[in-house]
PDB file of C-alpha atoms in Angstrom:
ATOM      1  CA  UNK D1360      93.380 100.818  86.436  1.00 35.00           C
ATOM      2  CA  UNK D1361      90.385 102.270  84.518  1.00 35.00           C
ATOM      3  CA  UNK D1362      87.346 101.082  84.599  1.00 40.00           C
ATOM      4  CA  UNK D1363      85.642 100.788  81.246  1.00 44.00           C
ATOM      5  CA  UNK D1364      82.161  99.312  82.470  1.00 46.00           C
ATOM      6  CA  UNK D1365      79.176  99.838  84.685  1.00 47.00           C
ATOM      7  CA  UNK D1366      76.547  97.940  86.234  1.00 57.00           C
ATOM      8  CA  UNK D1367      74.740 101.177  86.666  1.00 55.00           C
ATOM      9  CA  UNK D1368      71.215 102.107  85.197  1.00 61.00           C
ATOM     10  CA  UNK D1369      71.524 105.563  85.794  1.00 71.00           C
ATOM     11  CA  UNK D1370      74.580 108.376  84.234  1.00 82.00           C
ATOM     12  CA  UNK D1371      76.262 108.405  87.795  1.00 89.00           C
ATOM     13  CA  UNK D1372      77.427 105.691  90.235  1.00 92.00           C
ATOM     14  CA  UNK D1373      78.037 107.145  94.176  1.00 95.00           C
ATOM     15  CA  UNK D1374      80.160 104.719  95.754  1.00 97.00           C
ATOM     16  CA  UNK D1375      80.746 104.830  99.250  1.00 98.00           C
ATOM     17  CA  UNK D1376      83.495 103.451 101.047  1.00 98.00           C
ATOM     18  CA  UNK D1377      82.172 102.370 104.699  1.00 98.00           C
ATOM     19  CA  UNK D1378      83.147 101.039 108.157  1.00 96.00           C
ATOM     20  CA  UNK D1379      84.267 102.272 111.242  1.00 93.00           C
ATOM     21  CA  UNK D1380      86.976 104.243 112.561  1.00 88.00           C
ATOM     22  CA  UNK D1381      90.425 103.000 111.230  1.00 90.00           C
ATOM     23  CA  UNK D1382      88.773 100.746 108.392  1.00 94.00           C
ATOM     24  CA  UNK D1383      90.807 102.757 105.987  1.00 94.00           C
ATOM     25  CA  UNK D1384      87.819 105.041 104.584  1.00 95.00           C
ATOM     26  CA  UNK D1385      89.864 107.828 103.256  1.00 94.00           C
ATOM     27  CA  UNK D1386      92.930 105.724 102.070  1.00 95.00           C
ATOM     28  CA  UNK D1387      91.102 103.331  99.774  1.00 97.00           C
ATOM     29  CA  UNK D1388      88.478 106.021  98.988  1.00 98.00           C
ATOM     30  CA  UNK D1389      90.444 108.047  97.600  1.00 97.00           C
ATOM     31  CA  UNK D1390      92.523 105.473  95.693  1.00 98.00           C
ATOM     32  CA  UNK D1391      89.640 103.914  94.770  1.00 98.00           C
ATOM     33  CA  UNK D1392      89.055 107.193  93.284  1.00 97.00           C
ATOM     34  CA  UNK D1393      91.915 107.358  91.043  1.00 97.00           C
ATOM     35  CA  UNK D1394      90.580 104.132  89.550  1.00 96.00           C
ATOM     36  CA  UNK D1395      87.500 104.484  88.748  1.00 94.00           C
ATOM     37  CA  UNK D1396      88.255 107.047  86.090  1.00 89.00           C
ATOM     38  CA  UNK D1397      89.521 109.998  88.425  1.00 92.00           C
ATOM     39  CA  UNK D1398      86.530 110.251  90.137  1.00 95.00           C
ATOM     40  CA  UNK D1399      85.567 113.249  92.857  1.00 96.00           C
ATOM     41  CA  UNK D1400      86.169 111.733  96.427  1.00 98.00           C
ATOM     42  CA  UNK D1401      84.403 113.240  99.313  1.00 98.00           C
ATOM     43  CA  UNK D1402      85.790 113.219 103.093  1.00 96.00           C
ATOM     44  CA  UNK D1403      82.362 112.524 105.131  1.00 96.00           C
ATOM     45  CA  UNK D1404      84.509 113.329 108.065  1.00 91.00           C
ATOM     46  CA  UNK D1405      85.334 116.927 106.363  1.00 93.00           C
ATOM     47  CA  UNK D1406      81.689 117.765 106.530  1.00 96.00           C
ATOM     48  CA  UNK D1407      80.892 117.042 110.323  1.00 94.00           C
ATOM     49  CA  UNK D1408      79.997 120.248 111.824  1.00 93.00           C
ATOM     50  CA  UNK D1409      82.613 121.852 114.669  1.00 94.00           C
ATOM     51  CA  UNK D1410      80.528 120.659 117.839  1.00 93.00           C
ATOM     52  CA  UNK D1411      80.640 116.962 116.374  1.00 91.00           C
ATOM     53  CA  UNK D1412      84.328 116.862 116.071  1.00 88.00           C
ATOM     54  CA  UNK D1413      84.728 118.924 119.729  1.00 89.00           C
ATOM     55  CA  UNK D1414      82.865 115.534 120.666  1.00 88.00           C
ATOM     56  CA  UNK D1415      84.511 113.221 119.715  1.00 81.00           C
ATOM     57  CA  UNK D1416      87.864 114.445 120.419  1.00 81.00           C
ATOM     58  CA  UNK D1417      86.893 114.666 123.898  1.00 82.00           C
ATOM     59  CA  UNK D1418      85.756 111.016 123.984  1.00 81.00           C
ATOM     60  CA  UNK D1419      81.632 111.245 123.626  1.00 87.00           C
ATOM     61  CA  UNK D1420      79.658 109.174 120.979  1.00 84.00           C
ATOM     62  CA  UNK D1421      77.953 110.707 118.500  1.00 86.00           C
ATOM     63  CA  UNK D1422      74.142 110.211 119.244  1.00 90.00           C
ATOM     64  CA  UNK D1423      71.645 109.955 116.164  1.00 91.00           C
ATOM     65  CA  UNK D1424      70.546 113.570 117.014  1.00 94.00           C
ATOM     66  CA  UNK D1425      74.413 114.308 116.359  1.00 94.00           C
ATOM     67  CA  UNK D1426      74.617 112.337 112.821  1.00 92.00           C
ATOM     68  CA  UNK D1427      71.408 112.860 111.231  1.00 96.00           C
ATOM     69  CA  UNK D1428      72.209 116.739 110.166  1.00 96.00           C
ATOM     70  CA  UNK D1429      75.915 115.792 109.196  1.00 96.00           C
ATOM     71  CA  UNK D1430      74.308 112.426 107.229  1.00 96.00           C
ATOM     72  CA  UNK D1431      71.761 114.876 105.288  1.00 95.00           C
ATOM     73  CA  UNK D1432      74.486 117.759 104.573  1.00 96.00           C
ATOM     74  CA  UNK D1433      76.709 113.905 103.247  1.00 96.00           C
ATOM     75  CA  UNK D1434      73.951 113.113 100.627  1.00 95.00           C
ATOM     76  CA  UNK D1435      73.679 117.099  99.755  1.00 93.00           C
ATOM     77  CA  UNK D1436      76.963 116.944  98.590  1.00 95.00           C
ATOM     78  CA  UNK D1437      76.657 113.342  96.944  1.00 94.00           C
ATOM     79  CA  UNK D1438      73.952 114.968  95.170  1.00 90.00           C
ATOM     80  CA  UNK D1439      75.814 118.349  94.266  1.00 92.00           C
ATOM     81  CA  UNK D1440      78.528 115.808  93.174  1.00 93.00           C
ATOM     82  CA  UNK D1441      76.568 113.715  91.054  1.00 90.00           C
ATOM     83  CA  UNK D1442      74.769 116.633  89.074  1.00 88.00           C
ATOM     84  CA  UNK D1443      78.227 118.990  88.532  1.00 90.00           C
ATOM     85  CA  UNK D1444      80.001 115.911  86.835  1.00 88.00           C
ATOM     86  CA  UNK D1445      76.619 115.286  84.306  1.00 84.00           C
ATOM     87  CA  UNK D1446      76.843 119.227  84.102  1.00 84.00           C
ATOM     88  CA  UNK D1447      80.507 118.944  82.792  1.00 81.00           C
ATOM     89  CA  UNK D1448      80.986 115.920  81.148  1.00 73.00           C
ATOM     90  CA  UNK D1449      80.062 116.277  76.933  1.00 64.00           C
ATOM     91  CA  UNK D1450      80.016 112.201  76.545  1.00 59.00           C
ATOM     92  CA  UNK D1451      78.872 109.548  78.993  1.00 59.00           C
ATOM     93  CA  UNK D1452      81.068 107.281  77.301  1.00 65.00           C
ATOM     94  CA  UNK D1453      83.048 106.321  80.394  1.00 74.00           C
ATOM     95  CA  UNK D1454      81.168 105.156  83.518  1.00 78.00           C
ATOM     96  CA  UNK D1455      80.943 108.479  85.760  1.00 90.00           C
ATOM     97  CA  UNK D1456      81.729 107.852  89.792  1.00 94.00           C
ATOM     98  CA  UNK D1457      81.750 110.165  92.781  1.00 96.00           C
ATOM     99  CA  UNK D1458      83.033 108.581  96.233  1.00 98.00           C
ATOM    100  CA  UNK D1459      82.819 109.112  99.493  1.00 98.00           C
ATOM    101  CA  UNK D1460      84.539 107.746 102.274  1.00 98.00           C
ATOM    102  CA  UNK D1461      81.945 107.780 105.073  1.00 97.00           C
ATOM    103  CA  UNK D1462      81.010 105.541 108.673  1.00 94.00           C
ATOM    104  CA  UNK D1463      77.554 105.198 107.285  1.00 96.00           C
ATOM    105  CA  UNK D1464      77.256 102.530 110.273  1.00 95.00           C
ATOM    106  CA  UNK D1465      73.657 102.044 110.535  1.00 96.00           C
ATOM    107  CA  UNK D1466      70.954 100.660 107.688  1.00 96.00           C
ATOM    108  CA  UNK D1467      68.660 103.705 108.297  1.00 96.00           C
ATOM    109  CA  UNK D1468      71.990 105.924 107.428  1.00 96.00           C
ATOM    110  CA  UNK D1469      72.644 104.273 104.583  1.00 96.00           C
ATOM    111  CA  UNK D1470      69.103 104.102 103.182  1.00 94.00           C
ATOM    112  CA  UNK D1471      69.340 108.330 103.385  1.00 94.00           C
ATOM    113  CA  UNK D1472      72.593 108.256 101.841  1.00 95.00           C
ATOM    114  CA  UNK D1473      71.062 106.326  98.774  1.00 91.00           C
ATOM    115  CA  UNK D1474      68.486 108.728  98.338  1.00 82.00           C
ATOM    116  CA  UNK D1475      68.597 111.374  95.878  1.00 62.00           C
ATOM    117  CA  UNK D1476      68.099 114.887  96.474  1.00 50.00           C
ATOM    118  CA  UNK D1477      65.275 116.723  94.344  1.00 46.00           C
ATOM    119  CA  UNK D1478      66.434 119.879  95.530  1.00 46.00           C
ATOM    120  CA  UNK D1479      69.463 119.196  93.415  1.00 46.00           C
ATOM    121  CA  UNK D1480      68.818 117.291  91.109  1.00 46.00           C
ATOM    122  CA  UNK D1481      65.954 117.235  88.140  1.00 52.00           C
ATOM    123  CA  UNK D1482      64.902 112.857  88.534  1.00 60.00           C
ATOM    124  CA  UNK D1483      67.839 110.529  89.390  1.00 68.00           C
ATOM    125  CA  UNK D1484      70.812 111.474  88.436  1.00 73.00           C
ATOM    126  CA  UNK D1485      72.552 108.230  89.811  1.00 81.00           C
ATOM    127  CA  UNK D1486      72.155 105.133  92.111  1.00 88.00           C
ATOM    128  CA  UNK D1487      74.474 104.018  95.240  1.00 93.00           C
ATOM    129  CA  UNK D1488      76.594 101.605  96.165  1.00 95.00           C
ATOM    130  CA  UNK D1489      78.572 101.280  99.421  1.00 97.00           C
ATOM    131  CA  UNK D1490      81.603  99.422  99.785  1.00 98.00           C
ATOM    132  CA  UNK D1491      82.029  97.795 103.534  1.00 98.00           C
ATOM    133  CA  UNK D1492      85.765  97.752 104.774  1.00 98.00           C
ATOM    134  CA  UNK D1493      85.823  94.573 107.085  1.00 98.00           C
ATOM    135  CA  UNK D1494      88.693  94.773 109.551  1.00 96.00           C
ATOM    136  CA  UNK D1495      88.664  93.022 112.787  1.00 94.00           C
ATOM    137  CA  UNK D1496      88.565  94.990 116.117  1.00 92.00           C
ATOM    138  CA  UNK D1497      92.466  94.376 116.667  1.00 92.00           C
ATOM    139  CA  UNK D1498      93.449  95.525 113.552  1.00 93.00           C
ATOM    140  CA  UNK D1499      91.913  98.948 114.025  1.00 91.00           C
ATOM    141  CA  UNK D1500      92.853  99.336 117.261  1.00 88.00           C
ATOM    142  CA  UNK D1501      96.634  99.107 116.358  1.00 89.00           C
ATOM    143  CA  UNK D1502      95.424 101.679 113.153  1.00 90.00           C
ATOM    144  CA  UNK D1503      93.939 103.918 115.536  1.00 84.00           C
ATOM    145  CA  UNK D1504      97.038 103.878 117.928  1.00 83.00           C
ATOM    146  CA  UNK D1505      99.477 104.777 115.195  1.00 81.00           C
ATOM    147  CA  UNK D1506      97.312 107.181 113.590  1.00 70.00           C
ATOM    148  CA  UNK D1507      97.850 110.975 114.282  1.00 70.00           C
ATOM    149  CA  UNK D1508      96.117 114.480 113.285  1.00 68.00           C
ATOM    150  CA  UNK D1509      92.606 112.659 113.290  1.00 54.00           C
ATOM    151  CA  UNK D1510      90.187 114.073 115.911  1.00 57.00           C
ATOM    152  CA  UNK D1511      88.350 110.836 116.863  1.00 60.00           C
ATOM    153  CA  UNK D1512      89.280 109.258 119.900  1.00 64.00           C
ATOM    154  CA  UNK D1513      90.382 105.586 119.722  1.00 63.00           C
ATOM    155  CA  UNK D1514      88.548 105.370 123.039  1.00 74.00           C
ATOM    156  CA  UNK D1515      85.001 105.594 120.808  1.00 78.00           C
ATOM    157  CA  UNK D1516      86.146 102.454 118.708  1.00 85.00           C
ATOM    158  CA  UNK D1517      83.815 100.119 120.743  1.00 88.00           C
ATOM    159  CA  UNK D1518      80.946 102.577 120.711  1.00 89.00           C
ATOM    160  CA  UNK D1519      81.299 102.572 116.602  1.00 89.00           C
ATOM    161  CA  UNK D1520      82.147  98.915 116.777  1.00 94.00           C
ATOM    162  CA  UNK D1521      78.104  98.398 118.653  1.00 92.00           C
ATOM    163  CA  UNK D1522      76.406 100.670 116.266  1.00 93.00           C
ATOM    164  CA  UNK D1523      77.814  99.147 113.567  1.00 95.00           C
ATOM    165  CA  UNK D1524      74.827  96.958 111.401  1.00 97.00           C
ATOM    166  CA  UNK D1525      77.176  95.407 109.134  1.00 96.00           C
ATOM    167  CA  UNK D1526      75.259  95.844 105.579  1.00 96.00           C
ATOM    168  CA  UNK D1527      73.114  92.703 103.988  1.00 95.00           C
ATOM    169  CA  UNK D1528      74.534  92.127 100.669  1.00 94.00           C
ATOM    170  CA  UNK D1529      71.410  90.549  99.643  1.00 93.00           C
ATOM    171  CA  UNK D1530      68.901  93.291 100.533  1.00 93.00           C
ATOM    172  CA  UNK D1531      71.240  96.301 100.484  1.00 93.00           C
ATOM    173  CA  UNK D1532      73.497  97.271  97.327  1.00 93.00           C
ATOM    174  CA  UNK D1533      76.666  96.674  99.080  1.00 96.00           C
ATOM    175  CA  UNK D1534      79.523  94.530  98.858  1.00 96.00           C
ATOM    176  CA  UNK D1535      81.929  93.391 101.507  1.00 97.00           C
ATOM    177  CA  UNK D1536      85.967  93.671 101.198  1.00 97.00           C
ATOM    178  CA  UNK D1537      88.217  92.184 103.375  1.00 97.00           C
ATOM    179  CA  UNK D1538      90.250  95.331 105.114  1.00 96.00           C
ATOM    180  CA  UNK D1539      93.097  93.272 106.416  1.00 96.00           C
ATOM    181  CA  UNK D1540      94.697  93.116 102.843  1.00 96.00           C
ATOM    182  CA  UNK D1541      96.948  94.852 101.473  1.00 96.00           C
ATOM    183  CA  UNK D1542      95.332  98.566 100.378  1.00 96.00           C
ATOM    184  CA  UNK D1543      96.130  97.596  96.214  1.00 97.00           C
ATOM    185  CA  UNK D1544      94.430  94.491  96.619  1.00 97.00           C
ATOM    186  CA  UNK D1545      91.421  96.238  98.668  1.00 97.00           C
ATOM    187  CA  UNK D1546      90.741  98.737  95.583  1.00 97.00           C
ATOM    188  CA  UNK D1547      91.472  96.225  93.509  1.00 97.00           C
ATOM    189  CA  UNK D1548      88.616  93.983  94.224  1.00 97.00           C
ATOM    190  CA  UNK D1549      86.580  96.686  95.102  1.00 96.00           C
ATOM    191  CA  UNK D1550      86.785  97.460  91.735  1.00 94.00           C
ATOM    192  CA  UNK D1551      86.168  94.561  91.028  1.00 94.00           C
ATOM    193  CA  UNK D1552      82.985  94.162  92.452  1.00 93.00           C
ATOM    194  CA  UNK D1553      81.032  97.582  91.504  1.00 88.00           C
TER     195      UNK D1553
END
């Protein structure tokens, strides 16, 4: 699937793919990816410092103080992202992505991620959207149980699961997919919907 159009003001759409442990961030990410013209996909969960991951393999919750460095370092790259592809791109005349499969469970999160980085960037070099994966608490917990090489502890599920503030479509730009689909159908109307 390519995707030919934008609802995008600005030369660069960051979409990120969000929701808890198990939601299927990096999956449908990275698919989603592929479709929206071979976009770059950032990991979120490749950029979390050592002594985060230690964490939460051992079983302990990430506390704000834990998040808000790895969060800012998230958007640095977004940002890095977002200016490289303008950088290399000679015509705009395919909609330009960069995703990024990230928790981003909180509002106050996801108002930094949507912020662009002067430091980077000369003005606004694109907008954000995040895509919430909805999947019920059962579902992930049989996702977490089969899942292997991942250092997050199913245990923290429930902690994620309470932080969570699922995103208000009407005063956020976000859209909500249903997660217990099939993974086509998820990009699909992803898709879709940015």
């Amino acid at each position: 699937m390519r995707v030919e159009n934008s609802t995008s003001t600005y030369p660069v759409r960051v979409v990120i793919v969000m929701g808890v442990s198990g939601s299927g961030k990096t999956t449908i990410g990275s698919l989603l990816a592929q479709a929206l013209n071979n976009a770059p996909f950032i990991d979120a969960d490749s950029l979390h410092p050592p002594h985060n991951v230690q964490k939460m393999a051992h079983g302990i919750a990430l506390t704000d103080g834990d998040r808000w460095p790895w969060l800012m370092r998230v958007r640095s790259q977004l940002d890095i992202e977002a200016t490289n592809l303008l950088k290399t791109q000679d015509s705009h005349t395919q909609p330009l992505y960069v995703v990024c499969g990230c928790s981003a469970l909180k509002r106050s999160y996801r108002e930094l991620l949507a912020r662009n980085n002067a430091e980077h960037s000369t003005g606004q070099t694109h907008d954000t959207m995040f895509v919430y994966i909805k999947v019920d608490r059962e579902e992930l917990v049989r996702r977490l149980a089969q899942r292997k090489d991942h250092f997050f502890d199913p245990a923290l599920l429930d902690t994620q699961l309470s932080t969570l503030e699922q995103p208000d479509t009407a005063r956020e730009a976000a859209v909500v997919v249903d997660g217990m689909q099939p993974v086509e159908q998820v990009v699909r109307e992803a898709c879709e919907l940015i």
